[in-house]
Amino acid sequence: EVQLVESGGGLVQPGRSLKLSCAASGFTFSNYYMAWVRQAPKKGLEWVATISTSGSRTYYPDSVKGRFTISRDNAKSSLYLQMNSLKSEDTATYYCARHETGSWDYWGQGVMVTVSS
Amino acid sequence: DIQMTQSPPSLSASLGDKVTITCQASQNINKYIAWYQQKPGKAPRLLIRYTSTLESGTPSRFSGSGSGRDYSFSISNVESEDIASYYCLQYDNLPYTFGAGTKLELK
């Protein structure tokens, strides 16, 4: 059974950093692109980052480019999101998701990040 | 960036009804559209990819169609378990972009 379990969320002050983790199991992690997708409270979905199977290629929307870094450790079947210079508009539930032929077929349960002073 | 205009924002249906949601892309997305269902407090669930390919486990009452810029998603014979929000996603070009969502409620 495919499982994605996020951790590392919480309350953080504006301008500070936070690192999210996603533990994957039930599939060969190293064979899949992975992504982070977020959802602000009562709002829609926003793609945040994607990483290739080896980690050599990463992709971001302009809203987080230069502040967020996606990475992975295939030996540990883990995905990460380093978030720096956090803003109030980064407040959201962050989901880890598996890429399958372009779209995302499995998602974690999500982890809440609140950016507030 | 490709804008996905999803309508309607909300929909009220009776059990057994057929409902249709549309997404219009700001440019041709070559059928690279997926549809997700999200229930409150839960992660999105992939129902349909590449316009009309049902994911394993997606009931046959769900369907998708379209081409170019215009796409639709339908539920025939709405059941109580279908009450949720639905989102389209274009994955033809980066950045991936979602529609704003449609909330399906029971009449």
mmCIF file of N, CA, C and O in Angstrom, chain B residues 21-83:
data_model
loop_
_atom_site.group_PDB
_atom_site.id
_atom_site.type_symbol
_atom_site.label_atom_id
_atom_site.label_comp_id
_atom_site.label_asym_id
_atom_site.label_seq_id
_atom_site.Cartn_x
_atom_site.Cartn_y
_atom_site.Cartn_z
ATOM 1 N N ILE B 21 -19.190 19.874 -14.656
ATOM 2 C CA ILE B 21 -18.267 20.960 -14.297
ATOM 3 C C ILE B 21 -17.376 21.199 -15.509
ATOM 4 O O ILE B 21 -16.974 20.247 -16.184
ATOM 5 N N THR B 22 -17.103 22.454 -15.773
ATOM 6 C CA THR B 22 -16.245 22.759 -16.914
ATOM 7 C C THR B 22 -14.976 23.485 -16.482
ATOM 8 O O THR B 22 -14.963 24.190 -15.464
ATOM 9 N N CYS B 23 -13.947 23.296 -17.243
ATOM 10 C CA CYS B 23 -12.697 24.042 -17.087
ATOM 11 C C CYS B 23 -12.251 24.521 -18.460
ATOM 12 O O CYS B 23 -12.177 23.718 -19.403
ATOM 13 N N GLN B 24 -11.986 25.804 -18.534
ATOM 14 C CA GLN B 24 -11.440 26.362 -19.767
ATOM 15 C C GLN B 24 -10.033 26.869 -19.500
ATOM 16 O O GLN B 24 -9.813 27.690 -18.592
ATOM 17 N N ALA B 25 -9.106 26.389 -20.300
ATOM 18 C CA ALA B 25 -7.712 26.806 -20.166
ATOM 19 C C ALA B 25 -7.472 28.064 -20.998
ATOM 20 O O ALA B 25 -8.149 28.300 -22.001
ATOM 21 N N SER B 26 -6.488 28.846 -20.589
ATOM 22 C CA SER B 26 -6.183 30.082 -21.314
ATOM 23 C C SER B 26 -5.443 29.807 -22.615
ATOM 24 O O SER B 26 -5.284 30.715 -23.437
ATOM 25 N N GLN B 27 -5.010 28.544 -22.799
ATOM 26 C CA GLN B 27 -4.423 28.128 -24.066
ATOM 27 C C GLN B 27 -4.614 26.623 -24.202
ATOM 28 O O GLN B 27 -5.012 25.955 -23.242
ATOM 29 N N ASN B 28 -4.316 26.109 -25.363
ATOM 30 C CA ASN B 28 -4.439 24.666 -25.617
ATOM 31 C C ASN B 28 -3.579 23.885 -24.616
ATOM 32 O O ASN B 28 -2.393 24.180 -24.447
ATOM 33 N N ILE B 29 -4.172 22.913 -23.939
ATOM 34 C CA ILE B 29 -3.407 22.105 -22.987
ATOM 35 C C ILE B 29 -3.305 20.649 -23.436
ATOM 36 O O ILE B 29 -2.953 19.769 -22.656
ATOM 37 N N ASN B 30 -3.640 20.388 -24.710
ATOM 38 C CA ASN B 30 -3.363 19.081 -25.315
ATOM 39 C C ASN B 30 -3.907 17.896 -24.513
ATOM 40 O O ASN B 30 -3.289 16.830 -24.471
ATOM 41 N N LYS B 31 -5.023 18.084 -23.897
ATOM 42 C CA LYS B 31 -5.739 17.051 -23.126
ATOM 43 C C LYS B 31 -5.062 16.689 -21.809
ATOM 44 O O LYS B 31 -5.470 15.738 -21.147
ATOM 45 N N TYR B 32 -4.034 17.467 -21.420
ATOM 46 C CA TYR B 32 -3.352 17.155 -20.164
ATOM 47 C C TYR B 32 -4.078 17.817 -18.997
ATOM 48 O O TYR B 32 -3.623 18.818 -18.411
ATOM 49 N N ILE B 33 -5.233 17.276 -18.698
ATOM 50 C CA ILE B 33 -6.052 17.757 -17.598
ATOM 51 C C ILE B 33 -6.445 16.582 -16.726
ATOM 52 O O ILE B 33 -6.729 15.485 -17.231
ATOM 53 N N ALA B 34 -6.404 16.817 -15.420
ATOM 54 C CA ALA B 34 -6.811 15.819 -14.444
ATOM 55 C C ALA B 34 -7.912 16.414 -13.580
ATOM 56 O O ALA B 34 -8.031 17.641 -13.471
ATOM 57 N N TRP B 35 -8.694 15.550 -12.997
ATOM 58 C CA TRP B 35 -9.780 15.972 -12.109
ATOM 59 C C TRP B 35 -9.614 15.301 -10.751
ATOM 60 O O TRP B 35 -9.373 14.092 -10.670
ATOM 61 N N TYR B 36 -9.736 16.123 -9.699
ATOM 62 C CA TYR B 36 -9.570 15.658 -8.332
ATOM 63 C C TYR B 36 -10.837 15.900 -7.530
ATOM 64 O O TYR B 36 -11.530 16.892 -7.733
ATOM 65 N N GLN B 37 -11.069 14.992 -6.608
ATOM 66 C CA GLN B 37 -12.144 15.131 -5.627
ATOM 67 C C GLN B 37 -11.506 15.385 -4.269
ATOM 68 O O GLN B 37 -10.528 14.715 -3.907
ATOM 69 N N GLN B 38 -12.053 16.323 -3.508
ATOM 70 C CA GLN B 38 -11.539 16.564 -2.159
ATOM 71 C C GLN B 38 -12.691 16.697 -1.179
ATOM 72 O O GLN B 38 -13.577 17.538 -1.359
ATOM 73 N N LYS B 39 -12.643 15.880 -0.153
ATOM 74 C CA LYS B 39 -13.621 15.977 0.926
ATOM 75 C C LYS B 39 -13.006 16.757 2.085
ATOM 76 O O LYS B 39 -11.767 16.792 2.219
ATOM 77 N N PRO B 40 -13.837 17.400 2.914
ATOM 78 C CA PRO B 40 -13.310 18.256 3.991
ATOM 79 C C PRO B 40 -12.302 17.531 4.879
ATOM 80 O O PRO B 40 -12.540 16.413 5.327
ATOM 81 N N GLY B 41 -11.171 18.185 5.091
ATOM 82 C CA GLY B 41 -10.142 17.636 5.956
ATOM 83 C C GLY B 41 -9.333 16.508 5.358
ATOM 84 O O GLY B 41 -8.500 15.905 6.051
ATOM 85 N N LYS B 42 -9.552 16.230 4.073
ATOM 86 C CA LYS B 42 -8.852 15.113 3.419
ATOM 87 C C LYS B 42 -7.989 15.619 2.274
ATOM 88 O O LYS B 42 -8.197 16.716 1.759
ATOM 89 N N ALA B 43 -7.044 14.787 1.866
ATOM 90 C CA ALA B 43 -6.229 15.101 0.700
ATOM 91 C C ALA B 43 -7.049 14.910 -0.569
ATOM 92 O O ALA B 43 -8.001 14.125 -0.593
ATOM 93 N N PRO B 44 -6.678 15.619 -1.617
ATOM 94 C CA PRO B 44 -7.346 15.382 -2.906
ATOM 95 C C PRO B 44 -7.138 13.944 -3.368
ATOM 96 O O PRO B 44 -6.119 13.317 -3.077
ATOM 97 N N ARG B 45 -8.121 13.475 -4.129
ATOM 98 C CA ARG B 45 -8.081 12.126 -4.698
ATOM 99 C C ARG B 45 -8.172 12.244 -6.202
ATOM 100 O O ARG B 45 -9.088 12.903 -6.719
ATOM 101 N N LEU B 46 -7.230 11.640 -6.905
ATOM 102 C CA LEU B 46 -7.233 11.676 -8.366
ATOM 103 C C LEU B 46 -8.328 10.765 -8.903
ATOM 104 O O LEU B 46 -8.352 9.572 -8.609
ATOM 105 N N LEU B 47 -9.215 11.358 -9.713
ATOM 106 C CA LEU B 47 -10.301 10.578 -10.306
ATOM 107 C C LEU B 47 -10.041 10.262 -11.774
ATOM 108 O O LEU B 47 -10.272 9.147 -12.237
ATOM 109 N N ILE B 48 -9.597 11.288 -12.510
ATOM 110 C CA ILE B 48 -9.447 11.179 -13.958
ATOM 111 C C ILE B 48 -8.162 11.882 -14.361
ATOM 112 O O ILE B 48 -7.854 12.972 -13.857
ATOM 113 N N ARG B 49 -7.400 11.271 -15.251
ATOM 114 C CA ARG B 49 -6.212 11.899 -15.823
ATOM 115 C C ARG B 49 -6.338 11.911 -17.339
ATOM 116 O O ARG B 49 -7.152 11.180 -17.920
ATOM 117 N N TYR B 50 -5.515 12.729 -18.000
ATOM 118 C CA TYR B 50 -5.492 12.830 -19.465
ATOM 119 C C TYR B 50 -6.910 12.909 -20.028
ATOM 120 O O TYR B 50 -7.299 12.128 -20.886
ATOM 121 N N THR B 51 -7.643 13.842 -19.513
ATOM 122 C CA THR B 51 -8.992 14.189 -19.955
ATOM 123 C C THR B 51 -10.067 13.171 -19.586
ATOM 124 O O THR B 51 -11.109 13.545 -19.047
ATOM 125 N N SER B 52 -9.825 11.887 -19.877
ATOM 126 C CA SER B 52 -10.933 10.938 -19.757
ATOM 127 C C SER B 52 -10.536 9.572 -19.195
ATOM 128 O O SER B 52 -11.374 8.673 -19.122
ATOM 129 N N THR B 53 -9.283 9.390 -18.802
ATOM 130 C CA THR B 53 -8.831 8.100 -18.273
ATOM 131 C C THR B 53 -9.154 7.989 -16.793
ATOM 132 O O THR B 53 -8.600 8.736 -15.974
ATOM 133 N N LEU B 54 -10.040 7.069 -16.466
ATOM 134 C CA LEU B 54 -10.423 6.884 -15.074
ATOM 135 C C LEU B 54 -9.322 6.165 -14.303
ATOM 136 O O LEU B 54 -8.766 5.166 -14.788
ATOM 137 N N GLU B 55 -9.025 6.667 -13.125
ATOM 138 C CA GLU B 55 -8.086 5.994 -12.251
ATOM 139 C C GLU B 55 -8.721 4.704 -11.733
ATOM 140 O O GLU B 55 -9.951 4.580 -11.647
ATOM 141 N N SER B 56 -7.857 3.751 -11.377
ATOM 142 C CA SER B 56 -8.341 2.528 -10.762
ATOM 143 C C SER B 56 -9.155 2.872 -9.522
ATOM 144 O O SER B 56 -8.713 3.668 -8.687
ATOM 145 N N GLY B 57 -10.335 2.318 -9.432
ATOM 146 C CA GLY B 57 -11.186 2.578 -8.280
ATOM 147 C C GLY B 57 -12.168 3.708 -8.468
ATOM 148 O O GLY B 57 -13.057 3.903 -7.627
ATOM 149 N N THR B 58 -12.028 4.469 -9.555
ATOM 150 C CA THR B 58 -12.985 5.548 -9.820
ATOM 151 C C THR B 58 -14.256 4.952 -10.402
ATOM 152 O O THR B 58 -14.194 4.259 -11.425
ATOM 153 N N PRO B 59 -15.393 5.210 -9.783
ATOM 154 C CA PRO B 59 -16.651 4.639 -10.302
ATOM 155 C C PRO B 59 -16.939 5.111 -11.719
ATOM 156 O O PRO B 59 -16.591 6.233 -12.101
ATOM 157 N N SER B 60 -17.611 4.286 -12.475
ATOM 158 C CA SER B 60 -17.891 4.594 -13.881
ATOM 159 C C SER B 60 -18.902 5.720 -14.059
ATOM 160 O O SER B 60 -19.094 6.199 -15.181
ATOM 161 N N ARG B 61 -19.544 6.150 -12.996
ATOM 162 C CA ARG B 61 -20.466 7.297 -13.125
ATOM 163 C C ARG B 61 -19.705 8.614 -13.306
ATOM 164 O O ARG B 61 -20.298 9.633 -13.648
ATOM 165 N N PHE B 62 -18.388 8.588 -13.093
ATOM 166 C CA PHE B 62 -17.559 9.759 -13.349
ATOM 167 C C PHE B 62 -17.032 9.677 -14.786
ATOM 168 O O PHE B 62 -16.644 8.603 -15.254
ATOM 169 N N SER B 63 -16.987 10.819 -15.469
ATOM 170 C CA SER B 63 -16.437 10.835 -16.816
ATOM 171 C C SER B 63 -15.844 12.197 -17.122
ATOM 172 O O SER B 63 -16.173 13.198 -16.471
ATOM 173 N N GLY B 64 -14.967 12.227 -18.109
ATOM 174 C CA GLY B 64 -14.350 13.477 -18.530
ATOM 175 C C GLY B 64 -14.238 13.510 -20.040
ATOM 176 O O GLY B 64 -14.160 12.476 -20.696
ATOM 177 N N SER B 65 -14.255 14.720 -20.582
ATOM 178 C CA SER B 65 -14.113 14.878 -22.024
ATOM 179 C C SER B 65 -13.525 16.241 -22.330
ATOM 180 O O SER B 65 -13.398 17.096 -21.440
ATOM 181 N N GLY B 66 -13.229 16.454 -23.597
ATOM 182 C CA GLY B 66 -12.747 17.754 -24.021
ATOM 183 C C GLY B 66 -11.506 17.687 -24.876
ATOM 184 O O GLY B 66 -10.936 16.614 -25.103
ATOM 185 N N SER B 67 -11.121 18.854 -25.360
ATOM 186 C CA SER B 67 -9.904 18.980 -26.158
ATOM 187 C C SER B 67 -9.558 20.454 -26.261
ATOM 188 O O SER B 67 -10.387 21.322 -25.921
ATOM 189 N N GLY B 68 -8.346 20.710 -26.730
ATOM 190 C CA GLY B 68 -7.954 22.110 -26.914
ATOM 191 C C GLY B 68 -7.946 22.873 -25.612
ATOM 192 O O GLY B 68 -7.153 22.577 -24.721
ATOM 193 N N ARG B 69 -8.826 23.857 -25.509
ATOM 194 C CA ARG B 69 -8.926 24.683 -24.307
ATOM 195 C C ARG B 69 -10.095 24.309 -23.403
ATOM 196 O O ARG B 69 -10.120 24.731 -22.248
ATOM 197 N N ASP B 70 -11.050 23.525 -23.913
ATOM 198 C CA ASP B 70 -12.315 23.310 -23.207
ATOM 199 C C ASP B 70 -12.512 21.869 -22.766
ATOM 200 O O ASP B 70 -12.449 20.944 -23.582
ATOM 201 N N TYR B 71 -12.788 21.706 -21.469
ATOM 202 C CA TYR B 71 -12.896 20.382 -20.870
ATOM 203 C C TYR B 71 -14.077 20.321 -19.917
ATOM 204 O O TYR B 71 -14.462 21.345 -19.333
ATOM 205 N N SER B 72 -14.628 19.124 -19.772
ATOM 206 C CA SER B 72 -15.734 18.962 -18.848
ATOM 207 C C SER B 72 -15.583 17.666 -18.060
ATOM 208 O O SER B 72 -14.908 16.720 -18.483
ATOM 209 N N PHE B 73 -16.225 17.669 -16.906
ATOM 210 C CA PHE B 73 -16.214 16.548 -15.956
ATOM 211 C C PHE B 73 -17.650 16.338 -15.524
ATOM 212 O O PHE B 73 -18.338 17.314 -15.181
ATOM 213 N N SER B 74 -18.099 15.107 -15.574
ATOM 214 C CA SER B 74 -19.501 14.839 -15.236
ATOM 215 C C SER B 74 -19.627 13.712 -14.226
ATOM 216 O O SER B 74 -18.784 12.802 -14.175
ATOM 217 N N ILE B 75 -20.662 13.814 -13.444
ATOM 218 C CA ILE B 75 -21.062 12.733 -12.549
ATOM 219 C C ILE B 75 -22.510 12.406 -12.899
ATOM 220 O O ILE B 75 -23.384 13.268 -12.808
ATOM 221 N N SER B 76 -22.720 11.193 -13.337
ATOM 222 C CA SER B 76 -24.096 10.774 -13.602
ATOM 223 C C SER B 76 -24.602 10.050 -12.357
ATOM 224 O O SER B 76 -23.836 9.409 -11.648
ATOM 225 N N ASN B 77 -25.878 10.204 -12.065
ATOM 226 C CA ASN B 77 -26.459 9.531 -10.893
ATOM 227 C C ASN B 77 -25.685 9.859 -9.616
ATOM 228 O O ASN B 77 -25.103 8.983 -8.970
ATOM 229 N N VAL B 78 -25.674 11.147 -9.265
ATOM 230 C CA VAL B 78 -24.963 11.609 -8.070
ATOM 231 C C VAL B 78 -25.377 10.781 -6.849
ATOM 232 O O VAL B 78 -26.569 10.549 -6.600
ATOM 233 N N GLU B 79 -24.356 10.356 -6.110
ATOM 234 C CA GLU B 79 -24.593 9.638 -4.857
ATOM 235 C C GLU B 79 -24.129 10.497 -3.682
ATOM 236 O O GLU B 79 -23.351 11.449 -3.862
ATOM 237 N N SER B 80 -24.570 10.158 -2.499
ATOM 238 C CA SER B 80 -24.245 10.978 -1.321
ATOM 239 C C SER B 80 -22.738 11.055 -1.089
ATOM 240 O O SER B 80 -22.225 12.075 -0.638
ATOM 241 N N GLU B 81 -22.013 10.002 -1.436
ATOM 242 C CA GLU B 81 -20.563 9.994 -1.233
ATOM 243 C C GLU B 81 -19.835 10.914 -2.214
ATOM 244 O O GLU B 81 -18.633 11.147 -2.066
ATOM 245 N N ASP B 82 -20.540 11.439 -3.208
ATOM 246 C CA ASP B 82 -19.913 12.345 -4.177
ATOM 247 C C ASP B 82 -19.897 13.783 -3.695
ATOM 248 O O ASP B 82 -19.312 14.654 -4.359
ATOM 249 N N ILE B 83 -20.525 14.060 -2.572
ATOM 250 C CA ILE B 83 -20.555 15.418 -2.034
ATOM 251 C C ILE B 83 -19.152 15.784 -1.592
ATOM 252 O O ILE B 83 -18.580 15.188 -0.666
#
